[in-house]
């Protein structure tokens, strides 16, 4: 727990929250620094199997702090601006390649720079009441800090262009339809839905999950042949950490006949450490 980031670890789920509710959880340099410290501390803890990122109060995150991240740093010169950018991008990058599965639980406002951590999380669930916006155009800049990239990665091109140029918000439901998040549910059900997803992830082979999420991100920019080659190598590398996992999965299906991979996961509790 730091003053700008709140954390609870409950039943192997790390509930990490933006914690500047009075400022609608906009990201200032202190938050960016503290968030990196918090997620790094959680990353290899044995009592953490999945990380959920949400916000305190009415916002998920109202994007970058226009005062402390932009205006005050611009006043100090280019070096201060670059340092602030590096701090923000550092924790988003850490999250994109995080060891554990990550879920954005978007409980409210999500603007601009918030699309960085939104995309960094492997999965995203929103409250129907949440509001998503590339509001940059409304105050006179382009969607930077990766936000334009996120929009075109996650949304069809015309939708992304409209979203970026018009400065209109999408509800949680519209964000799900557009591809920004996996699903939207009423705010009152959001935590239960995310908990249920976490429980499914916690029952799966953690090495296979890490290899899978990296593979999905990496192959996006590869040719088919390069992807095929990368995936062979990635699986063989994963085998060196987790030689027993897939053998146990195969054994429970073929020999024990206790589950079907097409219908669910094998019992990881029977796996040798
Ligand atoms: N940067 C700095 N301060 C902010 C930000 C922000 N991004 N968002 C909210 N705040 C501050 C407000 O200035 C206000 O501060 P004050 O209490 O000292 O006056 C406080 O947070 C509460 O904000 P309100 O506007 O009063 O809250 P309300 O619930 O009415 O509205 C909303 C919420 C819609 C999120 C509004 O605050 C807003 O439009 N914020 C800016 C959103 C935005 O465009 N962010 C930048 C995206 S672009 C980028 O990130 C690169």
PDB file of C-alpha atoms and ligand atoms in Angstrom:
ATOM      1  CA  UNK A   1       0.000   0.000   0.000  1.00  0.00           C
ATOM      2  CA  UNK A   2       1.328   3.430  -0.971  1.00  0.00           C
ATOM      3  CA  UNK A   3      -0.602   6.680  -0.969  1.00  0.00           C
ATOM      4  CA  UNK A   4      -1.445   6.567  -4.692  1.00  0.00           C
ATOM      5  CA  UNK A   5      -1.849   2.801  -5.104  1.00  0.00           C
ATOM      6  CA  UNK A   6      -3.957   0.502  -2.931  1.00  0.00           C
ATOM      7  CA  UNK A   7      -3.487  -3.280  -2.806  1.00  0.00           C
ATOM      8  CA  UNK A   8      -5.190  -6.257  -1.178  1.00  0.00           C
ATOM      9  CA  UNK A   9      -4.155  -9.841  -1.768  1.00  0.00           C
ATOM     10  CA  UNK A  10      -7.106 -12.168  -1.180  1.00  0.00           C
ATOM     11  CA  UNK A  11      -7.148 -15.855  -2.143  1.00  0.00           C
ATOM     12  CA  UNK A  12      -4.208 -15.425  -4.581  1.00  0.00           C
ATOM     13  CA  UNK A  13      -5.821 -12.445  -6.345  1.00  0.00           C
ATOM     14  CA  UNK A  14      -3.900  -9.164  -6.064  1.00  0.00           C
ATOM     15  CA  UNK A  15      -6.479  -6.383  -6.202  1.00  0.00           C
ATOM     16  CA  UNK A  16      -4.410  -3.352  -7.194  1.00  0.00           C
ATOM     17  CA  UNK A  17      -6.202  -0.007  -7.353  1.00  0.00           C
ATOM     18  CA  UNK A  18      -5.408   3.453  -8.667  1.00  0.00           C
ATOM     19  CA  UNK A  19      -5.842   5.439  -5.467  1.00  0.00           C
ATOM     20  CA  UNK A  20      -6.327   9.123  -6.249  1.00  0.00           C
ATOM     21  CA  UNK A  21     -10.127   9.137  -6.252  1.00  0.00           C
ATOM     22  CA  UNK A  22     -10.315  12.907  -5.589  1.00  0.00           C
ATOM     23  CA  UNK A  23      -8.395  13.428  -8.835  1.00  0.00           C
ATOM     24  CA  UNK A  24     -10.341  10.703 -10.643  1.00  0.00           C
ATOM     25  CA  UNK A  25      -7.229   8.500 -10.463  1.00  0.00           C
ATOM     26  CA  UNK A  26      -5.364  10.506 -13.094  1.00  0.00           C
ATOM     27  CA  UNK A  27      -1.741   9.422 -13.330  1.00  0.00           C
ATOM     28  CA  UNK A  28       0.834  11.798 -11.867  1.00  0.00           C
ATOM     29  CA  UNK A  29       4.556  10.996 -11.608  1.00  0.00           C
ATOM     30  CA  UNK A  30       4.182   9.765  -8.017  1.00  0.00           C
ATOM     31  CA  UNK A  31       1.488   7.277  -9.001  1.00  0.00           C
ATOM     32  CA  UNK A  32       3.534   6.051 -11.957  1.00  0.00           C
ATOM     33  CA  UNK A  33       6.577   5.502  -9.756  1.00  0.00           C
ATOM     34  CA  UNK A  34       4.629   3.819  -6.973  1.00  0.00           C
ATOM     35  CA  UNK A  35       2.651   1.617  -9.361  1.00  0.00           C
ATOM     36  CA  UNK A  36       5.864   0.173 -10.802  1.00  0.00           C
ATOM     37  CA  UNK A  37       7.133  -0.564  -7.291  1.00  0.00           C
ATOM     38  CA  UNK A  38       3.867  -2.251  -6.325  1.00  0.00           C
ATOM     39  CA  UNK A  39       3.495  -4.468  -9.375  1.00  0.00           C
ATOM     40  CA  UNK A  40       7.155  -5.482  -9.268  1.00  0.00           C
ATOM     41  CA  UNK A  41       6.792  -6.463  -5.616  1.00  0.00           C
ATOM     42  CA  UNK A  42       3.763  -8.631  -6.448  1.00  0.00           C
ATOM     43  CA  UNK A  43       5.074 -10.227  -9.638  1.00  0.00           C
ATOM     44  CA  UNK A  44       6.897 -13.272  -8.254  1.00  0.00           C
ATOM     45  CA  UNK A  45       5.159 -13.627  -4.901  1.00  0.00           C
ATOM     46  CA  UNK A  46       3.958 -17.209  -4.426  1.00  0.00           C
ATOM     47  CA  UNK A  47       0.736 -16.019  -2.775  1.00  0.00           C
ATOM     48  CA  UNK A  48      -0.259 -14.105  -5.944  1.00  0.00           C
ATOM     49  CA  UNK A  49      -1.592 -15.926  -9.000  1.00  0.00           C
ATOM     50  CA  UNK A  50      -3.402 -13.159 -10.865  1.00  0.00           C
ATOM     51  CA  UNK A  51      -3.426  -9.355 -10.756  1.00  0.00           C
ATOM     52  CA  UNK A  52      -6.550  -7.208 -11.142  1.00  0.00           C
ATOM     53  CA  UNK A  53      -6.193  -3.466 -11.793  1.00  0.00           C
ATOM     54  CA  UNK A  54      -9.116  -1.244 -10.831  1.00  0.00           C
ATOM     55  CA  UNK A  55      -9.724   2.224  -9.439  1.00  0.00           C
ATOM     56  CA  UNK A  56     -10.908   3.695  -6.143  1.00  0.00           C
ATOM     57  CA  UNK A  57     -14.037   5.813  -6.380  1.00  0.00           C
ATOM     58  CA  UNK A  58     -15.874   6.769  -9.553  1.00  0.00           C
ATOM     59  CA  UNK A  59     -12.936   6.442 -11.947  1.00  0.00           C
ATOM     60  CA  UNK A  60     -10.737   3.714 -13.312  1.00  0.00           C
ATOM     61  CA  UNK A  61      -8.300   6.392 -14.485  1.00  0.00           C
ATOM     62  CA  UNK A  62      -8.928   9.817 -15.991  1.00  0.00           C
ATOM     63  CA  UNK A  63      -5.681   9.461 -17.960  1.00  0.00           C
ATOM     64  CA  UNK A  64      -2.549  11.477 -17.430  1.00  0.00           C
ATOM     65  CA  UNK A  65      -2.538  14.263 -14.855  1.00  0.00           C
ATOM     66  CA  UNK A  66      -2.819  17.428 -16.949  1.00  0.00           C
ATOM     67  CA  UNK A  67      -1.251  19.480 -14.185  1.00  0.00           C
ATOM     68  CA  UNK A  68       1.501  17.323 -12.686  1.00  0.00           C
ATOM     69  CA  UNK A  69       2.356  15.119 -15.680  1.00  0.00           C
ATOM     70  CA  UNK A  70       1.990  17.651 -18.502  1.00  0.00           C
ATOM     71  CA  UNK A  71       2.001  21.304 -17.482  1.00  0.00           C
ATOM     72  CA  UNK A  72       4.429  21.237 -14.570  1.00  0.00           C
ATOM     73  CA  UNK A  73       6.956  19.075 -16.430  1.00  0.00           C
ATOM     74  CA  UNK A  74       6.745  21.180 -19.592  1.00  0.00           C
ATOM     75  CA  UNK A  75       7.632  24.152 -17.419  1.00  0.00           C
ATOM     76  CA  UNK A  76      10.806  22.343 -16.303  1.00  0.00           C
ATOM     77  CA  UNK A  77      12.011  21.488 -19.822  1.00  0.00           C
ATOM     78  CA  UNK A  78      12.386  18.489 -22.098  1.00  0.00           C
ATOM     79  CA  UNK A  79      14.344  16.374 -19.603  1.00  0.00           C
ATOM     80  CA  UNK A  80      11.527  16.470 -17.074  1.00  0.00           C
ATOM     81  CA  UNK A  81       8.957  15.575 -19.724  1.00  0.00           C
ATOM     82  CA  UNK A  82      11.013  12.614 -20.937  1.00  0.00           C
ATOM     83  CA  UNK A  83      11.597  11.413 -17.358  1.00  0.00           C
ATOM     84  CA  UNK A  84       7.859  11.511 -16.645  1.00  0.00           C
ATOM     85  CA  UNK A  85       7.089   9.640 -19.864  1.00  0.00           C
ATOM     86  CA  UNK A  86       9.627   6.944 -19.029  1.00  0.00           C
ATOM     87  CA  UNK A  87       8.101   6.468 -15.575  1.00  0.00           C
ATOM     88  CA  UNK A  88       4.620   5.958 -17.010  1.00  0.00           C
ATOM     89  CA  UNK A  89       5.662   3.761 -19.913  1.00  0.00           C
ATOM     90  CA  UNK A  90       7.842   1.641 -17.603  1.00  0.00           C
ATOM     91  CA  UNK A  91       4.977   0.215 -15.569  1.00  0.00           C
ATOM     92  CA  UNK A  92       2.727  -0.244 -18.610  1.00  0.00           C
ATOM     93  CA  UNK A  93       5.519  -2.216 -20.262  1.00  0.00           C
ATOM     94  CA  UNK A  94       6.119  -4.263 -17.103  1.00  0.00           C
ATOM     95  CA  UNK A  95       2.411  -5.094 -17.112  1.00  0.00           C
ATOM     96  CA  UNK A  96       2.307  -6.039 -20.828  1.00  0.00           C
ATOM     97  CA  UNK A  97       4.872  -8.761 -20.185  1.00  0.00           C
ATOM     98  CA  UNK A  98       3.863  -9.591 -16.626  1.00  0.00           C
ATOM     99  CA  UNK A  99       4.582 -13.049 -15.254  1.00  0.00           C
ATOM    100  CA  UNK A 100       1.031 -13.486 -13.958  1.00  0.00           C
ATOM    101  CA  UNK A 101      -2.257 -13.076 -15.821  1.00  0.00           C
ATOM    102  CA  UNK A 102      -3.608  -9.529 -15.531  1.00  0.00           C
ATOM    103  CA  UNK A 103      -7.152  -8.174 -15.735  1.00  0.00           C
ATOM    104  CA  UNK A 104      -8.292  -4.560 -16.092  1.00  0.00           C
ATOM    105  CA  UNK A 105     -11.474  -4.166 -14.070  1.00  0.00           C
ATOM    106  CA  UNK A 106     -12.765  -0.840 -15.404  1.00  0.00           C
ATOM    107  CA  UNK A 107     -15.157   0.462 -12.794  1.00  0.00           C
ATOM    108  CA  UNK A 108     -15.616   4.018 -14.140  1.00  0.00           C
ATOM    109  CA  UNK A 109     -13.953   6.761 -16.190  1.00  0.00           C
ATOM    110  CA  UNK A 110     -11.171   5.593 -18.516  1.00  0.00           C
ATOM    111  CA  UNK A 111      -9.481   8.278 -20.613  1.00  0.00           C
ATOM    112  CA  UNK A 112      -6.475   8.818 -22.839  1.00  0.00           C
ATOM    113  CA  UNK A 113      -3.350   7.637 -21.064  1.00  0.00           C
ATOM    114  CA  UNK A 114      -5.530   5.076 -19.278  1.00  0.00           C
ATOM    115  CA  UNK A 115      -5.574   3.129 -22.537  1.00  0.00           C
ATOM    116  CA  UNK A 116      -1.894   2.232 -21.894  1.00  0.00           C
ATOM    117  CA  UNK A 117      -2.564   0.100 -18.808  1.00  0.00           C
ATOM    118  CA  UNK A 118      -5.895  -1.003 -20.288  1.00  0.00           C
ATOM    119  CA  UNK A 119      -4.075  -2.605 -23.216  1.00  0.00           C
ATOM    120  CA  UNK A 120      -1.263  -3.824 -20.974  1.00  0.00           C
ATOM    121  CA  UNK A 121      -3.698  -6.036 -19.069  1.00  0.00           C
ATOM    122  CA  UNK A 122      -4.362  -9.389 -20.736  1.00  0.00           C
ATOM    123  CA  UNK A 123      -8.122  -9.233 -20.264  1.00  0.00           C
ATOM    124  CA  UNK A 124     -10.485  -6.355 -19.548  1.00  0.00           C
ATOM    125  CA  UNK A 125     -13.933  -6.269 -17.970  1.00  0.00           C
ATOM    126  CA  UNK A 126     -15.907  -3.064 -17.626  1.00  0.00           C
ATOM    127  CA  UNK A 127     -18.910  -1.800 -15.772  1.00  0.00           C
ATOM    128  CA  UNK A 128     -21.702  -1.007 -18.213  1.00  0.00           C
ATOM    129  CA  UNK A 129     -21.747   2.400 -16.498  1.00  0.00           C
ATOM    130  CA  UNK A 130     -18.043   3.066 -17.255  1.00  0.00           C
ATOM    131  CA  UNK A 131     -17.088   5.687 -19.828  1.00  0.00           C
ATOM    132  CA  UNK A 132     -14.178   5.340 -22.254  1.00  0.00           C
ATOM    133  CA  UNK A 133     -12.780   8.280 -24.169  1.00  0.00           C
ATOM    134  CA  UNK A 134      -9.859   9.412 -26.268  1.00  0.00           C
ATOM    135  CA  UNK A 135     -10.441  12.909 -24.972  1.00  0.00           C
ATOM    136  CA  UNK A 136      -7.075  14.188 -26.230  1.00  0.00           C
ATOM    137  CA  UNK A 137      -8.745  15.842 -29.212  1.00  0.00           C
ATOM    138  CA  UNK A 138     -11.019  17.717 -26.819  1.00  0.00           C
ATOM    139  CA  UNK A 139      -8.118  19.520 -25.199  1.00  0.00           C
ATOM    140  CA  UNK A 140      -5.973  19.870 -28.280  1.00  0.00           C
ATOM    141  CA  UNK A 141      -3.444  17.042 -28.579  1.00  0.00           C
ATOM    142  CA  UNK A 142      -3.189  13.731 -30.417  1.00  0.00           C
ATOM    143  CA  UNK A 143      -3.733  10.455 -28.547  1.00  0.00           C
ATOM    144  CA  UNK A 144      -0.122   9.832 -27.504  1.00  0.00           C
ATOM    145  CA  UNK A 145       1.544   7.567 -24.969  1.00  0.00           C
ATOM    146  CA  UNK A 146       0.439   4.591 -27.034  1.00  0.00           C
ATOM    147  CA  UNK A 147      -3.267   5.488 -27.007  1.00  0.00           C
ATOM    148  CA  UNK A 148      -3.556   5.707 -30.813  1.00  0.00           C
ATOM    149  CA  UNK A 149      -1.804   2.372 -31.091  1.00  0.00           C
ATOM    150  CA  UNK A 150      -4.122   0.823 -28.524  1.00  0.00           C
ATOM    151  CA  UNK A 151      -7.199   2.082 -30.358  1.00  0.00           C
ATOM    152  CA  UNK A 152      -6.070   0.622 -33.677  1.00  0.00           C
ATOM    153  CA  UNK A 153      -4.885  -2.631 -32.072  1.00  0.00           C
ATOM    154  CA  UNK A 154      -8.176  -3.251 -30.327  1.00  0.00           C
ATOM    155  CA  UNK A 155     -10.820  -1.637 -32.544  1.00  0.00           C
ATOM    156  CA  UNK A 156     -11.722  -1.864 -36.217  1.00  0.00           C
ATOM    157  CA  UNK A 157     -10.043   1.004 -38.102  1.00  0.00           C
ATOM    158  CA  UNK A 158     -13.144   3.118 -38.791  1.00  0.00           C
ATOM    159  CA  UNK A 159     -14.304   2.838 -35.196  1.00  0.00           C
ATOM    160  CA  UNK A 160     -10.835   3.766 -33.918  1.00  0.00           C
ATOM    161  CA  UNK A 161     -10.667   6.787 -36.219  1.00  0.00           C
ATOM    162  CA  UNK A 162     -14.136   7.985 -35.200  1.00  0.00           C
ATOM    163  CA  UNK A 163     -13.291   7.443 -31.530  1.00  0.00           C
ATOM    164  CA  UNK A 164     -10.045   9.426 -31.784  1.00  0.00           C
ATOM    165  CA  UNK A 165     -11.383  12.277 -33.946  1.00  0.00           C
ATOM    166  CA  UNK A 166     -14.792  12.904 -32.407  1.00  0.00           C
ATOM    167  CA  UNK A 167     -13.903  12.924 -28.717  1.00  0.00           C
ATOM    168  CA  UNK A 168     -17.170  11.182 -27.844  1.00  0.00           C
ATOM    169  CA  UNK A 169     -17.237   8.631 -25.038  1.00  0.00           C
ATOM    170  CA  UNK A 170     -18.227   4.977 -25.239  1.00  0.00           C
ATOM    171  CA  UNK A 171     -20.160   3.312 -22.438  1.00  0.00           C
ATOM    172  CA  UNK A 172     -18.809   0.048 -21.043  1.00  0.00           C
ATOM    173  CA  UNK A 173     -21.276  -1.820 -23.221  1.00  0.00           C
ATOM    174  CA  UNK A 174     -20.201   0.059 -26.350  1.00  0.00           C
ATOM    175  CA  UNK A 175     -16.543  -0.490 -25.430  1.00  0.00           C
ATOM    176  CA  UNK A 176     -17.196  -4.245 -25.338  1.00  0.00           C
ATOM    177  CA  UNK A 177     -18.927  -4.110 -28.726  1.00  0.00           C
ATOM    178  CA  UNK A 178     -15.997  -2.118 -30.149  1.00  0.00           C
ATOM    179  CA  UNK A 179     -13.392  -4.563 -28.769  1.00  0.00           C
ATOM    180  CA  UNK A 180     -11.795  -2.334 -26.117  1.00  0.00           C
ATOM    181  CA  UNK A 181     -12.820  -4.768 -23.382  1.00  0.00           C
ATOM    182  CA  UNK A 182     -13.905  -8.399 -23.299  1.00  0.00           C
ATOM    183  CA  UNK A 183     -17.217  -7.858 -21.611  1.00  0.00           C
ATOM    184  CA  UNK A 184     -19.355  -5.320 -19.772  1.00  0.00           C
ATOM    185  CA  UNK A 185     -21.616  -6.132 -16.844  1.00  0.00           C
ATOM    186  CA  UNK A 186     -23.525  -3.901 -14.417  1.00  0.00           C
ATOM    187  CA  UNK A 187     -21.154  -2.282 -11.914  1.00  0.00           C
ATOM    188  CA  UNK A 188     -22.801  -4.156  -9.039  1.00  0.00           C
ATOM    189  CA  UNK A 189     -21.764  -7.479 -10.655  1.00  0.00           C
ATOM    190  CA  UNK A 190     -18.332  -6.468 -11.897  1.00  0.00           C
ATOM    191  CA  UNK A 191     -16.216  -7.743  -9.016  1.00  0.00           C
ATOM    192  CA  UNK A 192     -18.033 -11.090  -8.903  1.00  0.00           C
ATOM    193  CA  UNK A 193     -17.583 -11.604 -12.641  1.00  0.00           C
ATOM    194  CA  UNK A 194     -13.874 -10.748 -12.445  1.00  0.00           C
ATOM    195  CA  UNK A 195     -13.430 -13.009  -9.415  1.00  0.00           C
ATOM    196  CA  UNK A 196     -14.993 -15.892 -11.369  1.00  0.00           C
ATOM    197  CA  UNK A 197     -12.577 -15.292 -14.273  1.00  0.00           C
ATOM    198  CA  UNK A 198      -9.652 -15.171 -11.822  1.00  0.00           C
ATOM    199  CA  UNK A 199     -10.704 -18.493 -10.339  1.00  0.00           C
ATOM    200  CA  UNK A 200     -10.617 -20.127 -13.774  1.00  0.00           C
ATOM    201  CA  UNK A 201      -7.153 -18.687 -14.451  1.00  0.00           C
ATOM    202  CA  UNK A 202      -5.850 -19.748 -11.029  1.00  0.00           C
ATOM    203  CA  UNK A 203      -6.763 -23.365 -11.807  1.00  0.00           C
ATOM    204  CA  UNK A 204      -4.659 -23.436 -14.975  1.00  0.00           C
ATOM    205  CA  UNK A 205      -0.984 -24.207 -15.438  1.00  0.00           C
ATOM    206  CA  UNK A 206       0.791 -20.866 -14.685  1.00  0.00           C
ATOM    207  CA  UNK A 207       3.727 -21.573 -17.019  1.00  0.00           C
ATOM    208  CA  UNK A 208       1.365 -22.322 -19.881  1.00  0.00           C
ATOM    209  CA  UNK A 209      -0.552 -19.112 -19.160  1.00  0.00           C
ATOM    210  CA  UNK A 210       2.597 -16.979 -19.274  1.00  0.00           C
ATOM    211  CA  UNK A 211       3.762 -18.660 -22.486  1.00  0.00           C
ATOM    212  CA  UNK A 212       0.295 -18.230 -24.007  1.00  0.00           C
ATOM    213  CA  UNK A 213      -0.146 -14.553 -23.211  1.00  0.00           C
ATOM    214  CA  UNK A 214       3.328 -13.698 -24.489  1.00  0.00           C
ATOM    215  CA  UNK A 215       2.689 -15.725 -27.632  1.00  0.00           C
ATOM    216  CA  UNK A 216      -0.554 -13.904 -28.409  1.00  0.00           C
ATOM    217  CA  UNK A 217       1.138 -10.516 -28.042  1.00  0.00           C
ATOM    218  CA  UNK A 218       4.279 -11.468 -29.993  1.00  0.00           C
ATOM    219  CA  UNK A 219       2.656 -13.120 -33.007  1.00  0.00           C
ATOM    220  CA  UNK A 220       0.519 -10.071 -33.802  1.00  0.00           C
ATOM    221  CA  UNK A 221       3.426  -8.474 -35.624  1.00  0.00           C
ATOM    222  CA  UNK A 222       4.956 -11.598 -37.204  1.00  0.00           C
ATOM    223  CA  UNK A 223       4.523 -13.261 -40.548  1.00  0.00           C
ATOM    224  CA  UNK A 224       2.901 -16.682 -40.404  1.00  0.00           C
ATOM    225  CA  UNK A 225       6.237 -18.450 -40.858  1.00  0.00           C
ATOM    226  CA  UNK A 226       7.953 -16.399 -38.174  1.00  0.00           C
ATOM    227  CA  UNK A 227       5.064 -17.002 -35.803  1.00  0.00           C
ATOM    228  CA  UNK A 228       5.174 -20.734 -36.413  1.00  0.00           C
ATOM    229  CA  UNK A 229       8.878 -20.786 -35.673  1.00  0.00           C
ATOM    230  CA  UNK A 230       8.559 -18.550 -32.594  1.00  0.00           C
ATOM    231  CA  UNK A 231       5.788 -20.735 -31.177  1.00  0.00           C
ATOM    232  CA  UNK A 232       7.859 -23.921 -31.514  1.00  0.00           C
ATOM    233  CA  UNK A 233      10.736 -22.271 -29.715  1.00  0.00           C
ATOM    234  CA  UNK A 234       8.525 -20.663 -27.070  1.00  0.00           C
ATOM    235  CA  UNK A 235       6.899 -24.005 -26.220  1.00  0.00           C
ATOM    236  CA  UNK A 236      10.263 -25.754 -26.049  1.00  0.00           C
ATOM    237  CA  UNK A 237      11.592 -23.013 -23.786  1.00  0.00           C
ATOM    238  CA  UNK A 238       8.493 -23.308 -21.580  1.00  0.00           C
ATOM    239  CA  UNK A 239       9.120 -27.060 -21.307  1.00  0.00           C
ATOM    240  CA  UNK A 240      12.446 -26.401 -19.631  1.00  0.00           C
ATOM    241  CA  UNK A 241      10.644 -24.590 -16.768  1.00  0.00           C
ATOM    242  CA  UNK A 242       7.621 -26.822 -16.686  1.00  0.00           C
ATOM    243  CA  UNK A 243       8.471 -30.222 -18.079  1.00  0.00           C
ATOM    244  CA  UNK A 244       5.854 -32.006 -15.976  1.00  0.00           C
ATOM    245  CA  UNK A 245       2.812 -29.817 -16.617  1.00  0.00           C
ATOM    246  CA  UNK A 246       1.871 -30.884 -20.100  1.00  0.00           C
ATOM    247  CA  UNK A 247       2.842 -34.505 -19.395  1.00  0.00           C
ATOM    248  CA  UNK A 248       0.461 -34.509 -16.441  1.00  0.00           C
ATOM    249  CA  UNK A 249      -2.229 -32.878 -18.610  1.00  0.00           C
ATOM    250  CA  UNK A 250      -1.739 -35.596 -21.228  1.00  0.00           C
ATOM    251  CA  UNK A 251      -1.721 -38.360 -18.576  1.00  0.00           C
ATOM    252  CA  UNK A 252      -4.997 -37.235 -16.980  1.00  0.00           C
ATOM    253  CA  UNK A 253      -6.675 -37.165 -20.396  1.00  0.00           C
ATOM    254  CA  UNK A 254      -5.255 -40.277 -22.075  1.00  0.00           C
ATOM    255  CA  UNK A 255      -4.623 -42.619 -19.132  1.00  0.00           C
ATOM    256  CA  UNK A 256      -6.783 -41.464 -16.242  1.00  0.00           C
ATOM    257  CA  UNK A 257      -9.583 -40.190 -18.508  1.00  0.00           C
ATOM    258  CA  UNK A 258     -10.510 -37.747 -15.734  1.00  0.00           C
ATOM    259  CA  UNK A 259     -11.110 -34.666 -17.914  1.00  0.00           C
ATOM    260  CA  UNK A 260     -11.295 -33.549 -21.546  1.00  0.00           C
ATOM    261  CA  UNK A 261      -9.040 -30.610 -22.602  1.00  0.00           C
ATOM    262  CA  UNK A 262     -11.794 -29.425 -24.942  1.00  0.00           C
ATOM    263  CA  UNK A 263     -14.118 -28.984 -21.985  1.00  0.00           C
ATOM    264  CA  UNK A 264     -11.877 -27.767 -19.145  1.00  0.00           C
ATOM    265  CA  UNK A 265      -8.410 -27.809 -17.557  1.00  0.00           C
ATOM    266  CA  UNK A 266      -6.548 -30.709 -15.952  1.00  0.00           C
ATOM    267  CA  UNK A 267      -6.160 -30.830 -12.182  1.00  0.00           C
ATOM    268  CA  UNK A 268      -2.911 -28.959 -11.504  1.00  0.00           C
ATOM    269  CA  UNK A 269      -2.956 -29.987  -7.837  1.00  0.00           C
ATOM    270  CA  UNK A 270      -1.920 -33.522  -8.910  1.00  0.00           C
ATOM    271  CA  UNK A 271       1.172 -32.180 -10.663  1.00  0.00           C
ATOM    272  CA  UNK A 272       4.618 -32.730  -9.163  1.00  0.00           C
ATOM    273  CA  UNK A 273       6.262 -29.473  -8.062  1.00  0.00           C
TER     274      UNK A 273
HETATM  275  N1  LIG B   1      -5.636  15.688 -14.907  1.00  0.00           N
HETATM  276  C1  LIG B   1      -5.610  16.512 -13.842  1.00  0.00           C
HETATM  277  N2  LIG B   1      -6.636  16.637 -12.971  1.00  0.00           N
HETATM  278  C2  LIG B   1      -7.723  15.902 -13.204  1.00  0.00           C
HETATM  279  C3  LIG B   1      -7.824  15.019 -14.288  1.00  0.00           C
HETATM  280  C4  LIG B   1      -6.716  14.926 -15.173  1.00  0.00           C
HETATM  281  N3  LIG B   1      -6.683  14.069 -16.194  1.00  0.00           N
HETATM  282  N4  LIG B   1      -9.039  14.437 -14.249  1.00  0.00           N
HETATM  283  C5  LIG B   1      -9.660  14.913 -13.171  1.00  0.00           C
HETATM  284  N5  LIG B   1      -8.873  15.814 -12.523  1.00  0.00           N
HETATM  285  C6  LIG B   1      -9.146  16.552 -11.307  1.00  0.00           C
HETATM  286  C7  LIG B   1     -10.028  17.769 -11.549  1.00  0.00           C
HETATM  287  O1  LIG B   1      -9.264  18.862 -11.980  1.00  0.00           O
HETATM  288  C8  LIG B   1     -10.612  17.957 -10.181  1.00  0.00           C
HETATM  289  O2  LIG B   1      -9.645  18.575  -9.355  1.00  0.00           O
HETATM  290  P1  LIG B   1     -10.070  19.652  -8.227  1.00  0.00           P
HETATM  291  O3  LIG B   1     -10.978  18.899  -7.283  1.00  0.00           O
HETATM  292  O4  LIG B   1      -8.769  20.056  -7.613  1.00  0.00           O
HETATM  293  O5  LIG B   1     -10.800  20.733  -8.970  1.00  0.00           O
HETATM  294  C9  LIG B   1     -10.794  16.534  -9.661  1.00  0.00           C
HETATM  295  O6  LIG B   1      -9.910  15.742 -10.431  1.00  0.00           O
HETATM  296  C10 LIG B   1     -12.190  15.997  -9.858  1.00  0.00           C
HETATM  297  O7  LIG B   1     -12.535  16.164 -11.218  1.00  0.00           O
HETATM  298  P2  LIG B   1     -13.968  16.673 -11.699  1.00  0.00           P
HETATM  299  O8  LIG B   1     -13.794  17.130 -13.098  1.00  0.00           O
HETATM  300  O9  LIG B   1     -14.549  17.636 -10.725  1.00  0.00           O
HETATM  301  O10 LIG B   1     -14.784  15.281 -11.608  1.00  0.00           O
HETATM  302  P3  LIG B   1     -16.112  14.845 -12.378  1.00  0.00           P
HETATM  303  O11 LIG B   1     -16.499  13.555 -11.742  1.00  0.00           O
HETATM  304  O12 LIG B   1     -17.096  15.941 -12.445  1.00  0.00           O
HETATM  305  O13 LIG B   1     -15.641  14.546 -13.896  1.00  0.00           O
HETATM  306  C11 LIG B   1     -14.148  13.589 -15.519  1.00  0.00           C
HETATM  307  C12 LIG B   1     -14.837  13.432 -14.140  1.00  0.00           C
HETATM  308  C13 LIG B   1     -15.180  13.534 -16.644  1.00  0.00           C
HETATM  309  C14 LIG B   1     -13.180  12.391 -15.592  1.00  0.00           C
HETATM  310  C15 LIG B   1     -13.357  14.921 -15.589  1.00  0.00           C
HETATM  311  O14 LIG B   1     -12.576  15.076 -14.401  1.00  0.00           O
HETATM  312  C16 LIG B   1     -12.445  15.012 -16.782  1.00  0.00           C
HETATM  313  O15 LIG B   1     -12.877  15.312 -17.865  1.00  0.00           O
HETATM  314  N6  LIG B   1     -11.112  14.757 -16.576  1.00  0.00           N
HETATM  315  C17 LIG B   1     -10.157  14.809 -17.640  1.00  0.00           C
HETATM  316  C18 LIG B   1     -10.218  13.571 -18.504  1.00  0.00           C
HETATM  317  C19 LIG B   1      -9.164  13.645 -19.579  1.00  0.00           C
HETATM  318  O16 LIG B   1      -9.405  14.199 -20.622  1.00  0.00           O
HETATM  319  N7  LIG B   1      -7.968  13.127 -19.273  1.00  0.00           N
HETATM  320  C20 LIG B   1      -6.828  13.263 -20.126  1.00  0.00           C
HETATM  321  C21 LIG B   1      -6.871  12.266 -21.220  1.00  0.00           C
HETATM  322  S1  LIG B   1      -5.568  12.553 -22.407  1.00  0.00           S
HETATM  323  C22 LIG B   1      -4.195  11.833 -21.744  1.00  0.00           C
HETATM  324  O17 LIG B   1      -4.262  11.127 -20.769  1.00  0.00           O
HETATM  325  C23 LIG B   1      -2.914  11.969 -22.461  1.00  0.00           C
END
